[in-house]
Coordinates of N, CA and C in Angstrom, one line a residue:
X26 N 138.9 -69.8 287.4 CA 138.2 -69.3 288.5 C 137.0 -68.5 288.0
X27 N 135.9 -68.9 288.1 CA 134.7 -68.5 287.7 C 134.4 -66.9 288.2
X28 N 134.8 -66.4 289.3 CA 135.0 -65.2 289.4 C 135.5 -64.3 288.4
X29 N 136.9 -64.7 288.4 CA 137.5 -63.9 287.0 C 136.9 -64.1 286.0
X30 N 137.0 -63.1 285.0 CA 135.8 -62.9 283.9 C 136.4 -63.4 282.4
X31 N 137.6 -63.5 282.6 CA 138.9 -63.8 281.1 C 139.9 -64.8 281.9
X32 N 139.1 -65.6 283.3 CA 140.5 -66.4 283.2 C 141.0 -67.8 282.4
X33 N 139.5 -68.0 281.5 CA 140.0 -68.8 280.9 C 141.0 -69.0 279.7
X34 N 140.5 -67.7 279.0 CA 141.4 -67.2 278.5 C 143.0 -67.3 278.8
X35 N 142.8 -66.9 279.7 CA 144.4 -66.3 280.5 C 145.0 -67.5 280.7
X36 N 144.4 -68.7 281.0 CA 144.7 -69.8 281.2 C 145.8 -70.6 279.9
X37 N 144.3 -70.7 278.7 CA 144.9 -70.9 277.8 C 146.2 -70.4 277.2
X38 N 146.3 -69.1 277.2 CA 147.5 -68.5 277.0 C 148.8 -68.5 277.7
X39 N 148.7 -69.2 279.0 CA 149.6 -69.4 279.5 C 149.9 -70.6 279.6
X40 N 148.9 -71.9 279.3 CA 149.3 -73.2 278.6 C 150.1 -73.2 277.7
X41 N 149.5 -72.4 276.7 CA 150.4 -72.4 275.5 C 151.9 -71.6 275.4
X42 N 152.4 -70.7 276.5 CA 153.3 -70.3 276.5 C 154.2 -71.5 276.9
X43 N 153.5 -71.9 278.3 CA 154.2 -73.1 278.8 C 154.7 -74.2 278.0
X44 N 154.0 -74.3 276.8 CA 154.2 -75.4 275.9 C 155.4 -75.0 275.1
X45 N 155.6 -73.4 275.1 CA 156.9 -73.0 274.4 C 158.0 -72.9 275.1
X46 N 157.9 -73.4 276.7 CA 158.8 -72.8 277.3 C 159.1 -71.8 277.8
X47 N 157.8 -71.1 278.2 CA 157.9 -69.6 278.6 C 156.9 -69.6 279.7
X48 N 156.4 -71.0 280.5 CA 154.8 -70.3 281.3 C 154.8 -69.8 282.4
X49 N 156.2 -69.7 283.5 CA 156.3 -68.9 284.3 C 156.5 -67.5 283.8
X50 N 157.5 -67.5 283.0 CA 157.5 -65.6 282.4 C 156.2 -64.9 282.4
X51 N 155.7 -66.0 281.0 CA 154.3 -65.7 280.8 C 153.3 -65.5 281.7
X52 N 153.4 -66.3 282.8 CA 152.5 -66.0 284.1 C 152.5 -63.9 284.5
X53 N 154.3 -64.1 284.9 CA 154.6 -63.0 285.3 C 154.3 -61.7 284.8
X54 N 154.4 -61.9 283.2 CA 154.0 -60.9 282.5 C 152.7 -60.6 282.7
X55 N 151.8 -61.7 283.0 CA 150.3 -61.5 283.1 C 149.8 -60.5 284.3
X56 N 150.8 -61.2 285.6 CA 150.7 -59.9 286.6 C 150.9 -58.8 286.6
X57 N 151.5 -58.7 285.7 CA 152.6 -57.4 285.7 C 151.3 -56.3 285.1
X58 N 150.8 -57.2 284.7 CA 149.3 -56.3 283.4 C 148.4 -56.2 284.3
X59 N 148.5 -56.7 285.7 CA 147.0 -57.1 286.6 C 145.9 -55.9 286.6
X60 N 146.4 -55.0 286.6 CA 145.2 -54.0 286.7 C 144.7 -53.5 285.1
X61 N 145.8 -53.6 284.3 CA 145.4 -53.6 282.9 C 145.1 -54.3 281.9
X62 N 144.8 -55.8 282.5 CA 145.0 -57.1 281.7 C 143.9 -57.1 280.6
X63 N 143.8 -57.4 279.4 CA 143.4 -57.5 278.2 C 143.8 -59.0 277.7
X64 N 142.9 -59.6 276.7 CA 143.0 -61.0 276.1 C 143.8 -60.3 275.3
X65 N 143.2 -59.3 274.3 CA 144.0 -58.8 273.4 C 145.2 -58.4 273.2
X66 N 146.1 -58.7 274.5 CA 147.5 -57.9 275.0 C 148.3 -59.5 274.8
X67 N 147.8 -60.3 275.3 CA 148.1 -62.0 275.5 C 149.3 -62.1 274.1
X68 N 148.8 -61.5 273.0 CA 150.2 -62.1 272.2 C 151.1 -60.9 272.0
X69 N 151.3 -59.8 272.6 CA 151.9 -59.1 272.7 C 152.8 -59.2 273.8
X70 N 152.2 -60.2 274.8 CA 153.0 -60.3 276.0 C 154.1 -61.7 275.4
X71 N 153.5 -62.2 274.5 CA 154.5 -63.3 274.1 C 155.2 -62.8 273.4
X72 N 155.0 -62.1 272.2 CA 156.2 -61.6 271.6 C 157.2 -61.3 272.3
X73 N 157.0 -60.3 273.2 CA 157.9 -59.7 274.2 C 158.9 -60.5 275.1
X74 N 158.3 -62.1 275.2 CA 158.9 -62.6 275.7 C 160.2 -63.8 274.5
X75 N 160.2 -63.3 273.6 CA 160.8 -63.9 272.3 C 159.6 -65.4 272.2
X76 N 158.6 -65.3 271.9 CA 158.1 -66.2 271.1 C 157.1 -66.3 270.2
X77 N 157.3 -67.6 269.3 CA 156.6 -66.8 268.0 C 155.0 -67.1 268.2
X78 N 154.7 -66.0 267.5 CA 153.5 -65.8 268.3 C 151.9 -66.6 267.1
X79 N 153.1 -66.9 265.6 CA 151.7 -67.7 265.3 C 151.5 -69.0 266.0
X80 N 152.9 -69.7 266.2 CA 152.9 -70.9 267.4 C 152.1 -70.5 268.5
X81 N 152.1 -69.7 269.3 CA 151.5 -69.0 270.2 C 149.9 -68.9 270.1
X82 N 149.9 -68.5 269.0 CA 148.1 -68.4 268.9 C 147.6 -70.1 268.8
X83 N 148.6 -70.5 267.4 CA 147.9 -71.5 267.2 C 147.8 -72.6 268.4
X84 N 148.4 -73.0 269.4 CA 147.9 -73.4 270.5 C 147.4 -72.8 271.5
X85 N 147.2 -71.1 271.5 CA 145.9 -71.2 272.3 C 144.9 -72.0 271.8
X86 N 144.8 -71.9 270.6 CA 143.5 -72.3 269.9 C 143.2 -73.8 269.8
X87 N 144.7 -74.7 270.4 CA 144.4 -76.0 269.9 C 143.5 -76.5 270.7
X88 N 142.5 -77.9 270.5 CA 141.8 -78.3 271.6 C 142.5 -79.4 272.5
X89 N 143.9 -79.6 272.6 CA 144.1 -80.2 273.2 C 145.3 -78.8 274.5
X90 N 145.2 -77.9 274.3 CA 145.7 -76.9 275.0 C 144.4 -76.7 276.1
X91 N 143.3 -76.9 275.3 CA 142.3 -76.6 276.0 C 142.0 -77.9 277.0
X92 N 142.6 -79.1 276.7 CA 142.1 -80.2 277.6 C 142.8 -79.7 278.9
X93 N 144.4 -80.0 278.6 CA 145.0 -79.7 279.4 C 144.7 -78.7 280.5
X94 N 144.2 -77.5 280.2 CA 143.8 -76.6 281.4 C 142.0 -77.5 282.2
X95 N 141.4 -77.9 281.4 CA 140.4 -78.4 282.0 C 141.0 -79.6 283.1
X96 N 141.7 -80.5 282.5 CA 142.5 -81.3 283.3 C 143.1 -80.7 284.8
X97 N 143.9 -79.8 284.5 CA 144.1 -78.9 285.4 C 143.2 -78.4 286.5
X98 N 142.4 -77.8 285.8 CA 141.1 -77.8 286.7 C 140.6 -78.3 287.5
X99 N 140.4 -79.8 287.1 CA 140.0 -80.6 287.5 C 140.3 -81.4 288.7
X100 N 142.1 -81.0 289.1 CA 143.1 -81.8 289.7 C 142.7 -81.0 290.6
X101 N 142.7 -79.5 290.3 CA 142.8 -78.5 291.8 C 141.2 -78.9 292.4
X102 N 140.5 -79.0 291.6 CA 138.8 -79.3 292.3 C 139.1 -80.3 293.0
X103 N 139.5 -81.5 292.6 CA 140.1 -82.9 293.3 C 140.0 -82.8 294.8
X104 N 141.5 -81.8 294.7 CA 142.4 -81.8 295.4 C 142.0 -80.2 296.7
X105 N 140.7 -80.4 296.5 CA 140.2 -79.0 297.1 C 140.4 -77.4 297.1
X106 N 140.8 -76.9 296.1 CA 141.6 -75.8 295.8 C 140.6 -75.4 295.4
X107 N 140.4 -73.9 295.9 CA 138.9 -73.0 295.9 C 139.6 -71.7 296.1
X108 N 140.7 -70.9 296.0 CA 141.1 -69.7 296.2 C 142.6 -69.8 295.6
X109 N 142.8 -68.5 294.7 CA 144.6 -68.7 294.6 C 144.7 -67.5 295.6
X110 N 146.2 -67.5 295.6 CA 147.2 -68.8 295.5 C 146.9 -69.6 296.7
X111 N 147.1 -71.1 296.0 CA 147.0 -72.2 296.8 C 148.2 -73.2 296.4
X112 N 148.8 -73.2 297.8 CA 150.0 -74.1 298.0 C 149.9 -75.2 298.0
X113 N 150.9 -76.4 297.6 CA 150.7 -77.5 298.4 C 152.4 -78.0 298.9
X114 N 152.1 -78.5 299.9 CA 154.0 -78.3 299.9 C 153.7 -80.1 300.9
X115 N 154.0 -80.9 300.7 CA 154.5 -82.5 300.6 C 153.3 -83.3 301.3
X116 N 152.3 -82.4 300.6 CA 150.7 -83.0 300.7 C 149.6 -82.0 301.4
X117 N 150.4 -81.2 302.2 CA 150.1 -79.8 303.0 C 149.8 -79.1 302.4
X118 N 148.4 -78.4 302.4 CA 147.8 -77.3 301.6 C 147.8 -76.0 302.5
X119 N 148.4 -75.1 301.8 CA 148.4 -73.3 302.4 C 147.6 -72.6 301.4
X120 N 146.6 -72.3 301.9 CA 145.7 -70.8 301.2 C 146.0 -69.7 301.4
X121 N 146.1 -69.1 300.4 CA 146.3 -67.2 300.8 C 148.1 -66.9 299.9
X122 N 148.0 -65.7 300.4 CA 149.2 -64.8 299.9 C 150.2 -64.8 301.3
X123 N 151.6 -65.3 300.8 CA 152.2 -65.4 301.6 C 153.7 -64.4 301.0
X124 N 154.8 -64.4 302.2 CA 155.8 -63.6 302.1 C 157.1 -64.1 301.6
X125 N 157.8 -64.0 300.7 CA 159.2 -64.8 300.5 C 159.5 -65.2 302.1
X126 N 159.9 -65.1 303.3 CA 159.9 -65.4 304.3 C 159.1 -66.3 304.9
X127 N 158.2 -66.2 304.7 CA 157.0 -67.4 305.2 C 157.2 -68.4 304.6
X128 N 157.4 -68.2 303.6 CA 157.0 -69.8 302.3 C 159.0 -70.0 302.9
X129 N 159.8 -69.3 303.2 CA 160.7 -70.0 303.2 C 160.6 -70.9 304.7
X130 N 160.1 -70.1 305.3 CA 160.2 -70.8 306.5 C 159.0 -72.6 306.6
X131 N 158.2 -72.1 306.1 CA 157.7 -73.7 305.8 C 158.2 -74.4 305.1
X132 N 158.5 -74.2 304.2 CA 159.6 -75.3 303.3 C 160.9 -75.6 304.4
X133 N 161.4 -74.8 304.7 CA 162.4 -75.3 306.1 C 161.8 -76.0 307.0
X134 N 160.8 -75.5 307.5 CA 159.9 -76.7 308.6 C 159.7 -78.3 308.2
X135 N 159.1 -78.2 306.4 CA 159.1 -79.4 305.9 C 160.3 -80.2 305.6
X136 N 161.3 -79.2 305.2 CA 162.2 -80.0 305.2 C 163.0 -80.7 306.6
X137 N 162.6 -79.4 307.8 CA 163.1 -80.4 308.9 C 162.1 -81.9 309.5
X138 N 161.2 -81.4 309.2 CA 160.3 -82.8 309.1 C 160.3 -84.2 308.4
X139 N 161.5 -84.0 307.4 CA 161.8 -85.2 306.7 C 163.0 -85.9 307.1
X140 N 163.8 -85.2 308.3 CA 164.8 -85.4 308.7 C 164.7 -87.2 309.3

C-alpha cells in the first residue's frame, strides 16, 4: 500500500514468517505494534514468536520472498483491491472494517446461498 511508508517491508517480513509457519501470528504481532511499528522490531517479533530468526532474515532478504509479495500484489490489483481490509467471500468483495458479527453473518448469508 503505497500510502504506508514500511509496508513493504512489513510485507516481506511477513512472507517470510509465513514461510516458517508463523504468517498469521506474525501478522498479529505486527498489529499489536501498530502505533509503534519499526522494521527494526520485525525480528524481534519473530523471535518472540519461536522462530529462528537467521531463517527469518535470510528470507526476508530472499528474492524470491520478494516475488511472491509482488505476485500478491498484483492479484489484489487484478482483482480490484484498493483499501484494506478487503474481503472476498465466494467471489463477493467487502471493503472496510467489519465486526466478528457481521463477517459472521455474511458468511452465514453465503452459506445459505449455497443451499
Amino acid at each position: 500500500i503505497k500510502s504506508h511508508a514500511e509496508s513493504t517491508p512489513s510485507a516481506l517480513a511477513t512472507e517470510a514468517a509465513a514461510q516458517l509457519g508463523k504468517g498469521w501470528d506474525f501478522l498479529l504481532e505486527t498489529y499489536a505494534h501498530y502505533d509503534s511499528f519499526s522494521v527494526d522490531a520485525q525480528a524481534d517479533w519473530a523471535k518472540s514468536l519461536g522462530l529462528d530468526v537467521s531463517k527469518f532474515n535470510a528470507l526476508v532478504e530472499d528474492p524470491k520472498t520478494r516475488a511472491a509479495v509482488v505476485a500478491s500484489k498484483k492479484e489484489g490489483l487484478t482483482n480490484g483491491v484498493e483499501s484494506t481490509p478487503t474481503f472476498f467471500i465466494n467471489g463477493r468483495m467487502l471493503r472496510g472494517a467489519f465486526d466478528a458479527a457481521s463477517m459472521v453473518d455474511m458468511l452465514e448469508e453465503e452459506l445459505g446461498n449455497q443451499k
